[in-house]
Amino acid sequence: MTKATSCGGVVIFRGKILLLYKSYKNRYDGWVLPKGTVEQGETHEQTALREVKEETDADASIIKYVGKSEYSFYSFHEQIIKSVHWYLMESENYHSKPQKEEFFVDSGYYKFHEAYHLLKFPNEKEILKQAYDEYKKLRSANRWGKKTR
């Protein structure tokens, strides 16, 4: 058993959420949130920002920590237990460009209900709900957006 840590972001611009579509060798892998592995010497925040930029080319900033999800999978007959730390992020615009090297073939911003139904993994759906609830609270308190911070 090996433990691994990743970090990612729920990136929002004008109420819409940034998702990535992964397809390896034309096999459906599904829609996901941007995330990736912590590199040596990086903080969780640095990893989340780097991975969002690498995987989506979006310029985003962290608003707040949302929470942690955990899951396990098998790789080469070894169980991997993965923890993912998630951050609510704000993008500067709707720009995104999927990272082809990671087999991302599409990306885009979607309304909450669309994003929720597109996401492949239940743990990412749960994180999306938590992050979007935080976004709505901040927006209703006029604490969302570059001009109000």
PDB file of C-alpha atoms in Angstrom:
ATOM      1  CA  MET A   1       0.000   0.000   0.000  1.00  0.00           C
ATOM      2  CA  THR A   2       1.287   3.429  -0.983  1.00  0.00           C
ATOM      3  CA  LYS A   3      -0.039   6.823   0.065  1.00  0.00           C
ATOM      4  CA  ALA A   4      -0.137   9.675  -2.438  1.00  0.00           C
ATOM      5  CA  THR A   5      -1.170  13.324  -2.151  1.00  0.00           C
ATOM      6  CA  SER A   6      -2.590  15.544  -4.851  1.00  0.00           C
ATOM      7  CA  CYS A   7      -4.098  19.018  -4.906  1.00  0.00           C
ATOM      8  CA  GLY A   8      -6.594  20.620  -7.227  1.00  0.00           C
ATOM      9  CA  GLY A   9      -9.030  23.393  -7.825  1.00  0.00           C
ATOM     10  CA  VAL A  10     -12.689  24.097  -8.354  1.00  0.00           C
ATOM     11  CA  VAL A  11     -12.157  27.038 -10.704  1.00  0.00           C
ATOM     12  CA  ILE A  12     -15.082  29.432 -11.159  1.00  0.00           C
ATOM     13  CA  PHE A  13     -15.574  32.389 -13.481  1.00  0.00           C
ATOM     14  CA  ARG A  14     -18.907  34.229 -13.578  1.00  0.00           C
ATOM     15  CA  GLY A  15     -20.635  31.340 -11.846  1.00  0.00           C
ATOM     16  CA  LYS A  16     -19.379  28.641 -14.206  1.00  0.00           C
ATOM     17  CA  ILE A  17     -17.024  25.784 -13.280  1.00  0.00           C
ATOM     18  CA  LEU A  18     -13.960  24.692 -15.255  1.00  0.00           C
ATOM     19  CA  LEU A  19     -13.863  20.992 -16.199  1.00  0.00           C
ATOM     20  CA  LEU A  20     -11.501  18.801 -18.235  1.00  0.00           C
ATOM     21  CA  TYR A  21     -12.377  15.867 -20.481  1.00  0.00           C
ATOM     22  CA  LYS A  22      -9.873  13.017 -20.494  1.00  0.00           C
ATOM     23  CA  SER A  23      -9.696  10.421 -23.251  1.00  0.00           C
ATOM     24  CA  TYR A  24      -6.821   7.949 -23.438  1.00  0.00           C
ATOM     25  CA  LYS A  25      -6.520   6.016 -26.726  1.00  0.00           C
ATOM     26  CA  ASN A  26     -10.075   7.053 -27.630  1.00  0.00           C
ATOM     27  CA  ARG A  27     -11.409   5.366 -24.492  1.00  0.00           C
ATOM     28  CA  TYR A  28     -13.900   7.434 -22.503  1.00  0.00           C
ATOM     29  CA  ASP A  29     -12.289   8.465 -19.237  1.00  0.00           C
ATOM     30  CA  GLY A  30     -14.691  11.259 -18.385  1.00  0.00           C
ATOM     31  CA  TRP A  31     -14.959  14.814 -17.108  1.00  0.00           C
ATOM     32  CA  VAL A  32     -12.826  15.743 -14.095  1.00  0.00           C
ATOM     33  CA  LEU A  33     -11.646  18.693 -12.035  1.00  0.00           C
ATOM     34  CA  PRO A  34      -8.005  19.751 -12.492  1.00  0.00           C
ATOM     35  CA  LYS A  35      -5.631  18.187  -9.957  1.00  0.00           C
ATOM     36  CA  GLY A  36      -2.202  16.652  -9.671  1.00  0.00           C
ATOM     37  CA  THR A  37       0.600  15.308  -7.506  1.00  0.00           C
ATOM     38  CA  VAL A  38       2.499  17.408  -4.976  1.00  0.00           C
ATOM     39  CA  GLU A  39       6.130  17.850  -5.999  1.00  0.00           C
ATOM     40  CA  GLN A  40       8.976  17.950  -3.505  1.00  0.00           C
ATOM     41  CA  GLY A  41       9.235  21.323  -1.775  1.00  0.00           C
ATOM     42  CA  GLU A  42       5.774  22.500  -2.835  1.00  0.00           C
ATOM     43  CA  THR A  43       2.972  23.601  -0.551  1.00  0.00           C
ATOM     44  CA  HIS A  44      -0.515  22.287  -1.241  1.00  0.00           C
ATOM     45  CA  GLU A  45      -1.531  25.743  -2.491  1.00  0.00           C
ATOM     46  CA  GLN A  46       1.427  25.888  -4.899  1.00  0.00           C
ATOM     47  CA  THR A  47       0.564  22.431  -6.236  1.00  0.00           C
ATOM     48  CA  ALA A  48      -3.092  23.329  -6.792  1.00  0.00           C
ATOM     49  CA  LEU A  49      -2.197  26.529  -8.659  1.00  0.00           C
ATOM     50  CA  ARG A  50       0.508  24.806 -10.749  1.00  0.00           C
ATOM     51  CA  GLU A  51      -1.726  21.876 -11.691  1.00  0.00           C
ATOM     52  CA  VAL A  52      -4.638  24.111 -12.689  1.00  0.00           C
ATOM     53  CA  LYS A  53      -2.281  26.166 -14.881  1.00  0.00           C
ATOM     54  CA  GLU A  54      -0.587  23.089 -16.414  1.00  0.00           C
ATOM     55  CA  GLU A  55      -3.759  21.129 -17.102  1.00  0.00           C
ATOM     56  CA  THR A  56      -6.062  23.970 -18.206  1.00  0.00           C
ATOM     57  CA  ASP A  57      -3.833  27.000 -18.945  1.00  0.00           C
ATOM     58  CA  ALA A  58      -6.273  29.046 -16.846  1.00  0.00           C
ATOM     59  CA  ASP A  59      -5.019  31.921 -14.723  1.00  0.00           C
ATOM     60  CA  ALA A  60      -6.671  31.339 -11.371  1.00  0.00           C
ATOM     61  CA  SER A  61      -6.172  32.463  -7.791  1.00  0.00           C
ATOM     62  CA  ILE A  62      -7.045  30.634  -4.590  1.00  0.00           C
ATOM     63  CA  ILE A  63      -9.993  31.969  -2.645  1.00  0.00           C
ATOM     64  CA  LYS A  64     -10.136  29.360   0.118  1.00  0.00           C
ATOM     65  CA  TYR A  65      -9.520  25.731   1.082  1.00  0.00           C
ATOM     66  CA  VAL A  66     -12.587  23.550   0.455  1.00  0.00           C
ATOM     67  CA  GLY A  67     -11.633  20.161   1.881  1.00  0.00           C
ATOM     68  CA  LYS A  68     -10.051  16.804   1.259  1.00  0.00           C
ATOM     69  CA  SER A  69     -11.277  13.766  -0.634  1.00  0.00           C
ATOM     70  CA  GLU A  70      -9.804  10.294  -0.405  1.00  0.00           C
ATOM     71  CA  TYR A  71     -10.012   7.251  -2.633  1.00  0.00           C
ATOM     72  CA  SER A  72      -8.001   4.173  -3.481  1.00  0.00           C
ATOM     73  CA  PHE A  73      -7.120   2.342  -6.679  1.00  0.00           C
ATOM     74  CA  TYR A  74      -4.757  -0.341  -7.883  1.00  0.00           C
ATOM     75  CA  SER A  75      -1.702   0.320 -10.005  1.00  0.00           C
ATOM     76  CA  PHE A  76       0.603  -2.517 -10.985  1.00  0.00           C
ATOM     77  CA  HIS A  77      -0.979  -4.810  -8.347  1.00  0.00           C
ATOM     78  CA  GLU A  78      -0.354  -2.278  -5.584  1.00  0.00           C
ATOM     79  CA  GLN A  79      -3.051  -0.384  -3.723  1.00  0.00           C
ATOM     80  CA  ILE A  80      -2.656   3.401  -3.830  1.00  0.00           C
ATOM     81  CA  ILE A  81      -4.481   5.469  -1.215  1.00  0.00           C
ATOM     82  CA  LYS A  82      -4.813   8.997  -2.557  1.00  0.00           C
ATOM     83  CA  SER A  83      -5.696  12.165  -0.646  1.00  0.00           C
ATOM     84  CA  VAL A  84      -6.677  15.206  -2.695  1.00  0.00           C
ATOM     85  CA  HIS A  85      -6.747  18.683  -1.150  1.00  0.00           C
ATOM     86  CA  TRP A  86      -9.189  20.977  -2.949  1.00  0.00           C
ATOM     87  CA  TYR A  87      -9.293  24.762  -3.243  1.00  0.00           C
ATOM     88  CA  LEU A  88     -12.005  27.134  -4.414  1.00  0.00           C
ATOM     89  CA  MET A  89     -10.412  29.288  -7.116  1.00  0.00           C
ATOM     90  CA  GLU A  90     -11.420  32.268  -9.181  1.00  0.00           C
ATOM     91  CA  SER A  91     -10.385  32.525 -12.813  1.00  0.00           C
ATOM     92  CA  GLU A  92      -9.664  35.808 -14.585  1.00  0.00           C
ATOM     93  CA  ASN A  93     -11.672  34.858 -17.707  1.00  0.00           C
ATOM     94  CA  TYR A  94     -13.176  31.920 -19.628  1.00  0.00           C
ATOM     95  CA  HIS A  95      -9.871  30.904 -21.237  1.00  0.00           C
ATOM     96  CA  SER A  96      -8.842  27.260 -20.991  1.00  0.00           C
ATOM     97  CA  LYS A  97      -6.705  24.944 -23.087  1.00  0.00           C
ATOM     98  CA  PRO A  98      -6.546  21.224 -22.196  1.00  0.00           C
ATOM     99  CA  GLN A  99      -3.109  19.703 -21.627  1.00  0.00           C
ATOM    100  CA  LYS A 100      -2.713  17.166 -24.447  1.00  0.00           C
ATOM    101  CA  GLU A 101       0.268  15.426 -22.765  1.00  0.00           C
ATOM    102  CA  GLU A 102      -2.074  14.306 -19.959  1.00  0.00           C
ATOM    103  CA  PHE A 103      -4.671  13.088 -22.500  1.00  0.00           C
ATOM    104  CA  PHE A 104      -7.065  15.964 -21.876  1.00  0.00           C
ATOM    105  CA  VAL A 105      -8.906  16.574 -25.132  1.00  0.00           C
ATOM    106  CA  ASP A 106     -11.455  19.195 -24.098  1.00  0.00           C
ATOM    107  CA  SER A 107     -12.074  21.772 -21.391  1.00  0.00           C
ATOM    108  CA  GLY A 108     -14.682  24.376 -20.656  1.00  0.00           C
ATOM    109  CA  TYR A 109     -16.755  26.273 -18.138  1.00  0.00           C
ATOM    110  CA  TYR A 110     -20.153  24.849 -17.229  1.00  0.00           C
ATOM    111  CA  LYS A 111     -23.133  25.868 -15.123  1.00  0.00           C
ATOM    112  CA  PHE A 112     -23.266  24.078 -11.767  1.00  0.00           C
ATOM    113  CA  HIS A 113     -25.972  21.546 -12.689  1.00  0.00           C
ATOM    114  CA  GLU A 114     -24.196  20.721 -15.964  1.00  0.00           C
ATOM    115  CA  ALA A 115     -20.809  20.312 -14.267  1.00  0.00           C
ATOM    116  CA  TYR A 116     -22.300  18.195 -11.494  1.00  0.00           C
ATOM    117  CA  HIS A 117     -23.825  15.743 -13.979  1.00  0.00           C
ATOM    118  CA  LEU A 118     -20.770  15.692 -16.243  1.00  0.00           C
ATOM    119  CA  LEU A 119     -18.283  14.839 -13.478  1.00  0.00           C
ATOM    120  CA  LYS A 120     -17.332  11.175 -13.488  1.00  0.00           C
ATOM    121  CA  PHE A 121     -16.335  10.615  -9.855  1.00  0.00           C
ATOM    122  CA  PRO A 122     -18.714  10.893  -6.864  1.00  0.00           C
ATOM    123  CA  ASN A 123     -16.001  12.386  -4.625  1.00  0.00           C
ATOM    124  CA  GLU A 124     -15.440  15.204  -7.135  1.00  0.00           C
ATOM    125  CA  LYS A 125     -19.200  15.832  -7.293  1.00  0.00           C
ATOM    126  CA  GLU A 126     -19.227  16.206  -3.504  1.00  0.00           C
ATOM    127  CA  ILE A 127     -16.270  18.630  -3.552  1.00  0.00           C
ATOM    128  CA  LEU A 128     -17.974  20.595  -6.333  1.00  0.00           C
ATOM    129  CA  LYS A 129     -21.105  20.966  -4.171  1.00  0.00           C
ATOM    130  CA  GLN A 130     -19.055  22.171  -1.185  1.00  0.00           C
ATOM    131  CA  ALA A 131     -17.038  24.626  -3.277  1.00  0.00           C
ATOM    132  CA  TYR A 132     -20.094  25.995  -5.072  1.00  0.00           C
ATOM    133  CA  ASP A 133     -21.906  26.526  -1.771  1.00  0.00           C
ATOM    134  CA  GLU A 134     -18.890  28.548  -0.577  1.00  0.00           C
ATOM    135  CA  TYR A 135     -18.885  30.514  -3.821  1.00  0.00           C
ATOM    136  CA  LYS A 136     -22.600  31.364  -3.392  1.00  0.00           C
ATOM    137  CA  LYS A 137     -22.026  32.494   0.212  1.00  0.00           C
ATOM    138  CA  LEU A 138     -19.131  34.731  -0.773  1.00  0.00           C
ATOM    139  CA  ARG A 139     -21.047  36.158  -3.728  1.00  0.00           C
ATOM    140  CA  SER A 140     -24.133  36.933  -1.649  1.00  0.00           C
ATOM    141  CA  ALA A 141     -21.895  38.737   0.869  1.00  0.00           C
ATOM    142  CA  ASN A 142     -20.266  40.737  -1.975  1.00  0.00           C
ATOM    143  CA  ARG A 143     -16.932  39.072  -1.223  1.00  0.00           C
ATOM    144  CA  TRP A 144     -16.430  37.394  -4.614  1.00  0.00           C
ATOM    145  CA  GLY A 145     -14.595  39.025  -7.467  1.00  0.00           C
ATOM    146  CA  LYS A 146     -11.460  41.066  -7.938  1.00  0.00           C
ATOM    147  CA  LYS A 147     -13.152  44.400  -7.240  1.00  0.00           C
ATOM    148  CA  THR A 148     -14.559  43.409  -3.851  1.00  0.00           C
ATOM    149  CA  ARG A 149     -11.485  41.848  -2.243  1.00  0.00           C
TER     150      ARG A 149
END
